[in-house]
Amino acid sequence: MSAGRCIEVALAVPLFRTFSYRVPDGVAWPVAVGARVLVPFRNRTEIGVCLGAAEPPAGVSLKPVRAVVDDVPSLPAPLVHTARWIADWYAAPLGLTLRAMLPTALTQPNTPSPAAKTQRVVHLMQELPSLLQREQTFARAKQQRAVYDLLEAQGGMAPLEALRVQANCSAGVITAMVKRGLVEVRNEARARDPFAERAGVAPPPHPSVAQREAIASILAGDPGQVFLLHGITGSGKTLVYIEVLRAVLAEPGRTAIVLVPEIALTSQTVDRFRGAFGDDVAVLHSGLSDGERLDAWHALRRGERRIAVGARSALFAPLERVGVVIVDEEHEGSYKQSETPRYHAREAAIVRARAEGALVVLGSATPSLESWERADRGQAVRLTLPDRAAGAQLPPVTVVDMRAVSQQHLAHRAPHAPHDPAVGVFSPTLLAAVESRLTLGEQTLLLLNRRGYAAFIQCQACGDVPVCPHCSISLTYHRVPEALVCHYCQHQVEVPAVCGRCGAESPRKRGLGTQQVERLVAERFPDARIARMDVDTTSGKWAHTQILDRVGRGEVDILLGTQMIAKGLDFPNVTLVGVVDADTGLNLPDFRASERTFQLLSQVAGRAGRGAKGGEVIVQTRMPEAHAVRHALSHDFLGFVREELGARRLPAYPPFVSLANVLVSGVDQVATAAACMGAAEWLGELMTRQGLRDLVLVGPAPCPIDRIKDRWRWHFLLKSSQPKLMTRVARYVAERCPVPRDAELRLVVDRDPVSLL
Ligand code: ADP
Ligand code: ZN
């Protein structure tokens, strides 16, 4: 059969179709599937991916391929297969999906210039320890003060560009500070890849009986088989992964992929893989420049490194003959990509593994309900590590009902006693526990999942709360640098001295944030060494790792932070975990609110008592009866699952139905609403016409956050118990829905959404 030297090509354009090109005589035939080709498209030369030979359409003269770029296809066949699945399942154009699998440098027709090797770094030259000095120095220079505060918070130096973005200031502000001798700007070599320089950590020598059983079951699995490794926090899942990798890689030519939620937060885990496999590991982290990323990609493609470790997109590592794919902390929402193609790396991992004939290990102490249900249906084999490794115990958890604490305080307060700002934030129980850790030289983690200083400010007279002019969300009060900040679009405004609505003075700060906790802890325990970890302290490339390494070296007594401190940390000297407010995420209008809260509380509790000294957890809450809180307190995953699965039946939510969120956004409020209602009506008519009974349309309605970055947002949900029907409908909506697609209006289909806000 001759295909007549014609190929099907996917181009990175937002269209649900592929293109046919003729392969002229000068170009070698056949062209391999997955090879990149240069083709003419709309008067330009574009780079595309060959999908295989095609029948030339009759009566059309095709344009010729200009060149085949790859000798060896950039995308091995199982990756092309995975791309087709992602494009199909998530209703994404195939060309955009394939592009997302390649390093940026390989998706441009013209090779980009090599990445700059140096960067400008701002150093603090003058310390101003007293508040008075600072106020004098910056009396008429608010922005300089902000830069100063940021530099100080980041240890005295920061890259110029990052600093400007954070302080939201022009280069002129920093130039002025250079003239005053406050800072210096130096040209410095870019930080070398710290992962390449970190010492690996040798894994424990002998797996326990439970670990050995899990390892043996996995290795006995059939190609493509999925295992759900449910191991409690501290049960030693990492060693199971490592031994499975060791056995799989013993077969010549086999390779492996390890996915972790976020490299910066899981440096300890990565160090263990490097300790076991050394230079065989390519760590694909977000700190890599385009050039470095390309180097890592080539090393994997050429087989010089056999293990790819990284976040979500490491699933697309160009390895051949992958023998095992590991998805650590498989419940993490960060495995879902938030823009086209909106794939879930765990689901795509299963598809790729099947195409490779590889084993899949999904590991977690708090598996997602999707994976749990998958095991119930017999599509994954459940393995359990029920105990902590090396004889450690799960820590006891004490719950403190903060409603009672506030009442007791009011009842016992002396009539004219000064107001203590820590009351209502810390219970006496938690304070006493922290105190005793400081005395013993042990470490404490304090979790509060809200950054900034106060969630919002509110006028005491009229109740007005300043909101972002671009988003429907209140502005968060930040103290360093002082500003009201929108957490959705980063818009900043000065903190008003008077209420914008009624003119009353001194609006009140409401709702606790990490900056405030830091301040209160510092006031209460002046000698303690405190580190804060949240988005605001970790904007530098290696900030996370630096903070965690300090904790590991014992240079920090109290580490406080947002959910960042709940993930994967393994510090034996942490004997106390305090949850300042367990309720921050419970009341969000999202069907996963309880699941997320349960996971967060269980995971952070799991950081305590990992060493011989044991540990304890104290959880402050105003909702001790919520099932997410109750079951986390008793380390009862099964109890939580039973109750939560019950709640997901009526109204039906995943894992019982396939869900898609159809979101319409636009600059005009009325037009956006009309477009979304029109889309829902159009689909409703189609459903009636075709008799699609197993498809439910909920809505349309404004999104819970109905405006972000100046765009109004409306949505409706689609639910079906038939995934295949959902695939068809999602694609149909994405491709055909009569919403005018221009700068004004946008329609997005988000299948299997992790957030409905
Ligand atoms: P998980 O990821 O399941 O929470 P880790 O893999 O971080 O747990 O392991 C928890 C701790 O137990 C680590 O410090 C690890 O080195 C240790 N550990 C794991 N397995 C063993 C073992 N078989 N013998 C001794 N220590 C172990
Ligand atoms: Zn905003």
XYZ file of N, CA and C and ligand atoms in Angstrom, residues 468-473 475 486-491 707-710, ligand 2:
52
model
N -10.737 43.982 45.275
C -9.901 44.248 44.097
C -10.762 44.877 43.013
N -10.250 45.953 42.381
C -11.041 46.557 41.300
C -11.151 45.650 40.067
N -10.322 44.599 40.011
C -10.331 43.721 38.834
C -10.948 42.352 39.095
N -11.090 41.989 40.371
C -11.572 40.652 40.706
C -12.629 40.776 41.805
N -13.536 39.811 41.849
C -14.524 39.846 42.930
C -13.969 39.152 44.162
N -13.003 39.795 44.784
C -12.383 39.147 45.928
C -11.814 40.242 46.819
N -9.337 42.332 49.196
C -7.891 42.493 49.166
C -7.303 42.030 50.497
N -4.227 41.787 45.943
C -5.182 40.804 45.436
C -4.443 39.494 45.186
N -4.932 38.412 45.783
C -4.234 37.142 45.626
C -4.555 36.460 44.300
N -5.439 37.049 43.513
C -5.711 36.475 42.199
C -4.947 37.159 41.089
N -4.844 38.500 41.146
C -4.173 39.192 40.042
C -2.981 40.015 40.507
N -2.637 39.957 41.801
C -1.474 40.669 42.355
C -1.635 42.187 42.354
N -2.821 42.690 42.015
C -3.038 44.134 42.073
C -2.770 44.632 43.506
N -15.541 37.303 39.099
C -14.729 38.182 38.261
C -13.269 38.021 38.658
N -12.399 37.741 37.699
C -10.960 37.640 37.935
C -10.247 38.356 36.801
N -9.288 39.209 37.187
C -8.501 39.970 36.210
C -9.386 40.652 35.167
N -10.361 41.368 35.631
C -11.237 42.161 34.760
C -12.132 41.317 33.858
Zn -7.468 41.109 41.502
